[in-house]
GROMACS .gro file of C-alpha atoms in nm:
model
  158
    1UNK     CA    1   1.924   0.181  -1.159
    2UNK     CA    2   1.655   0.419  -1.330
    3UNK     CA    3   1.442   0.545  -1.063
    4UNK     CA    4   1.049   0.631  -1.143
    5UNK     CA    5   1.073   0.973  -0.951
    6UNK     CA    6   0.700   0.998  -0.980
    7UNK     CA    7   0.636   0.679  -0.828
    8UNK     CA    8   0.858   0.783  -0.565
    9UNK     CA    9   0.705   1.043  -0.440
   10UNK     CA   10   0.311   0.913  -0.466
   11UNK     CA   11   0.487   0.624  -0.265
   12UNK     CA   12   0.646   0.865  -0.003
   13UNK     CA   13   0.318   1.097   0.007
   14UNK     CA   14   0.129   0.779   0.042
   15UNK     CA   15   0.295   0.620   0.306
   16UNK     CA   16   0.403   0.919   0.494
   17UNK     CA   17   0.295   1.238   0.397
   18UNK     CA   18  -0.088   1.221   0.423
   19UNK     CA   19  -0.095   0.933   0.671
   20UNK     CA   20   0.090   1.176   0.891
   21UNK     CA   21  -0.088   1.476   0.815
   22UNK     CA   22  -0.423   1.331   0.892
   23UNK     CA   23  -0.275   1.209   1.223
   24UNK     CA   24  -0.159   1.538   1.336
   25UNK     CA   25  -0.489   1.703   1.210
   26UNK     CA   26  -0.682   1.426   1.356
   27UNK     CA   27  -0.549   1.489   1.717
   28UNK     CA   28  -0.558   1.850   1.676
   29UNK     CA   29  -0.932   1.866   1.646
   30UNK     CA   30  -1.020   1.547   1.853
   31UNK     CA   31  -0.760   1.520   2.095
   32UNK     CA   32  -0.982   1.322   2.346
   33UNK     CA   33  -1.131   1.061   2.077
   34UNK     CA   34  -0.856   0.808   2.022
   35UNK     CA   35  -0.493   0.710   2.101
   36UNK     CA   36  -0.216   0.802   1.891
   37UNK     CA   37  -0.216   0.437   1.766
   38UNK     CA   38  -0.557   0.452   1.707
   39UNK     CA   39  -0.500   0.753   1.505
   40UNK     CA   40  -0.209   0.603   1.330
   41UNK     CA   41  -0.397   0.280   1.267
   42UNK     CA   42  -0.714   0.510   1.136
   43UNK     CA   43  -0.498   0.696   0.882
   44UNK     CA   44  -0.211   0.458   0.783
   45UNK     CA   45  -0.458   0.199   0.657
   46UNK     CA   46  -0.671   0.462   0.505
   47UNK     CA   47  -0.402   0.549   0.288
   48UNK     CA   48  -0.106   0.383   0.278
   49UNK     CA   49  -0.309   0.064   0.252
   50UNK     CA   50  -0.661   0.217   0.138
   51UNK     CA   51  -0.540   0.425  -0.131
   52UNK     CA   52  -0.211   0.275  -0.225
   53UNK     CA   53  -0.358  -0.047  -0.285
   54UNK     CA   54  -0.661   0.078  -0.477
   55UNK     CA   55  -0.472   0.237  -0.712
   56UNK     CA   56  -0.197   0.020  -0.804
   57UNK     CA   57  -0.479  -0.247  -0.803
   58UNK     CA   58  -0.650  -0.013  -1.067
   59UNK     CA   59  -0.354   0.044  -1.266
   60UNK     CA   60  -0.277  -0.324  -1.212
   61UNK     CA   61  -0.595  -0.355  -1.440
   62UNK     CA   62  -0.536  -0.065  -1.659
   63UNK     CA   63  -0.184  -0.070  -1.741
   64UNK     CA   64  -0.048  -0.441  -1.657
   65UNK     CA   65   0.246  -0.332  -1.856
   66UNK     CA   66   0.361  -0.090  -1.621
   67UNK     CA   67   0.376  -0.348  -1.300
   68UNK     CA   68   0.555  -0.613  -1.573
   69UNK     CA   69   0.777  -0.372  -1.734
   70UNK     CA   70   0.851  -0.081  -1.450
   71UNK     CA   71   0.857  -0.228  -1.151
   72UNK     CA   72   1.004  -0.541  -1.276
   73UNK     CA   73   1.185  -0.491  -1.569
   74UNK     CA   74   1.008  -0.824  -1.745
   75UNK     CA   75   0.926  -0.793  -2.105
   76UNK     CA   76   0.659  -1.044  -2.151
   77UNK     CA   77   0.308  -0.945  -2.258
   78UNK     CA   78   0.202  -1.318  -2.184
   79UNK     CA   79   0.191  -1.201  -1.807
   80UNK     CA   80  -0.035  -0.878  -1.869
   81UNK     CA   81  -0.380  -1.121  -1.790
   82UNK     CA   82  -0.210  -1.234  -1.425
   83UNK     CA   83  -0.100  -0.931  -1.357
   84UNK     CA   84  -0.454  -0.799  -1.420
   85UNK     CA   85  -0.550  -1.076  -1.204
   86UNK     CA   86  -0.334  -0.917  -0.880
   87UNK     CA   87  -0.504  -0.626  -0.962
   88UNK     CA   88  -0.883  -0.720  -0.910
   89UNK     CA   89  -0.740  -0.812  -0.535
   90UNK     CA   90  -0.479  -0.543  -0.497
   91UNK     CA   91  -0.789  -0.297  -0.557
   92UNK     CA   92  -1.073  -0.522  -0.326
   93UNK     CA   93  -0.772  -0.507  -0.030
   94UNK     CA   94  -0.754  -0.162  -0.093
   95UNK     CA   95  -1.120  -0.081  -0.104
   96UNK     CA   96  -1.181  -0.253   0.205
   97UNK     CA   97  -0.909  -0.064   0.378
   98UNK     CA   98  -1.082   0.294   0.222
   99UNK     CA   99  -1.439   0.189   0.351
  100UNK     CA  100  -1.257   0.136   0.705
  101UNK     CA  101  -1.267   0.483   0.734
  102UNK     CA  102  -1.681   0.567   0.725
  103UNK     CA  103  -1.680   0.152   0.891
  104UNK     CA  104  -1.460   0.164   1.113
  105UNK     CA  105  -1.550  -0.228   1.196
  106UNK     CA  106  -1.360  -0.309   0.858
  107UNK     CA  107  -1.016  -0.148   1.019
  108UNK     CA  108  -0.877  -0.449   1.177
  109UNK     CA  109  -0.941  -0.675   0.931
  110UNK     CA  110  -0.787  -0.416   0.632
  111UNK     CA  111  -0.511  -0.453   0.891
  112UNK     CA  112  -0.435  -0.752   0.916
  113UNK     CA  113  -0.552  -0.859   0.532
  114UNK     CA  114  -0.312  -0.549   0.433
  115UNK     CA  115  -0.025  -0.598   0.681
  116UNK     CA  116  -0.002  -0.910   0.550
  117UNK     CA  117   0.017  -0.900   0.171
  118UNK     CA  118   0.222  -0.634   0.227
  119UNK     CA  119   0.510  -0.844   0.466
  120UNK     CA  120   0.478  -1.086   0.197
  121UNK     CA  121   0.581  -0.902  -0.099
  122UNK     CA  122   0.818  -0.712   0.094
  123UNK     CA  123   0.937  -1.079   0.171
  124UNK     CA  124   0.945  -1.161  -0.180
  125UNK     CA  125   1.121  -0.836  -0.275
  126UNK     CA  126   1.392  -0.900  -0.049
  127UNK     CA  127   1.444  -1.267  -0.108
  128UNK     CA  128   1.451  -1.189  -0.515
  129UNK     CA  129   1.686  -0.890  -0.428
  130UNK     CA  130   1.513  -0.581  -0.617
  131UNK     CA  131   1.668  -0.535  -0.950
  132UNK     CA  132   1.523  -0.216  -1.021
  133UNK     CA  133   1.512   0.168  -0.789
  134UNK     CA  134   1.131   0.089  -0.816
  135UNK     CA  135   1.141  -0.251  -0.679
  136UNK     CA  136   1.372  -0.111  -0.417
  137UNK     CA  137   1.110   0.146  -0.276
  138UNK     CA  138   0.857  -0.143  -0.319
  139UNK     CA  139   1.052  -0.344  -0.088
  140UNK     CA  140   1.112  -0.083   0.184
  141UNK     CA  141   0.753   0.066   0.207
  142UNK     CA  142   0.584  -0.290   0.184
  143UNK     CA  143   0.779  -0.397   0.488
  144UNK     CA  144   0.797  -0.087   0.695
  145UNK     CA  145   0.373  -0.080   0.647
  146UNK     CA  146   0.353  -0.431   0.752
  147UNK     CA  147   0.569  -0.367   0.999
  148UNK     CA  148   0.316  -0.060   1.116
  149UNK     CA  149   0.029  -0.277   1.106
  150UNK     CA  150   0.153  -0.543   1.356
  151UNK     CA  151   0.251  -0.306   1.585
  152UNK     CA  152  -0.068  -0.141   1.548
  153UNK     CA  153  -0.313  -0.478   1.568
  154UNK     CA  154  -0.066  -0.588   1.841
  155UNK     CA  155  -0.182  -0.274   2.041
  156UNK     CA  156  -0.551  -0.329   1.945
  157UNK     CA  157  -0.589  -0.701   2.095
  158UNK     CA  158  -0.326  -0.590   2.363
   0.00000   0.00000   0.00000
């Protein structure tokens, strides 16, 4: 399998690097503001959902080609328009998730709205068995951020 090392690591830096980052910072300089969930709920939707989703949903738009052809290895031009489609509400998930961070109102419901597309595809991924290294990461990062966002909506109504 031809992997998209690029992809790879925005995915990784994404999903781990800068959610954690922001964590650590975040309890650094306000220790006695929120929980460590809270923290990890603040910053993993902020960017694993938040950013992740606004910019596949923009390249979604952009580039349909590159969700049709690199992540699923489909040659069929005929599905650029419902690919575009996914991406008007890949990017309005996404948004929603971003503005959760100066409204912080929005958070649970990027949560939940996020964690849940997210279980789905990863879902999907696994029950279509990945045929590609991209589709692969797709599947493991969609599930282990829906996973994230249960726990973390679990431990907000709690």
């Amino acid at each position: 399998m031809k992997q998209n090392h690029r992809y790879l690591i925005l995915i990784l830096t994404l999903m781990l690097v800068l959610p954690l980052l922001s964590v650590g910072i975040d309890a650094a300089l306000f220790a006695e503001a929120d929980s460590l969930l809270a923290l990890i709920g603040k910053w993993f939707v902020f960017w694993a959902l938040g950013i992740r989703l606004a910019m596949a949903g923009v390249v979604q738009v952009r580039q349909p080609e590159f969700t049709v052809k690199k992540m699923f290895g489909i040659d069929n031009p005929a599905s650029y328009h419902f690919v575009r489609e996914l991406g008007f509400a890949t990017f309005s998930m996404g948004l929603l998730a971003i503005l959760s961070l100066p409204f912080p109102e929005f958070r649970l419901g990027a949560a939940l709205v996020g964690g849940l597309y997210m279980g789905f595809a990863g879902v999907y991924h696994v029950i279509k068995k990945p045929a590609t290294a991209n589709e692969w990461v797709a599947m493991v990062t969609d599930l282990l951020i829906a996973l994230l966002m249960a726990v973390y909506l679990l431990g907000q109504i709690g």
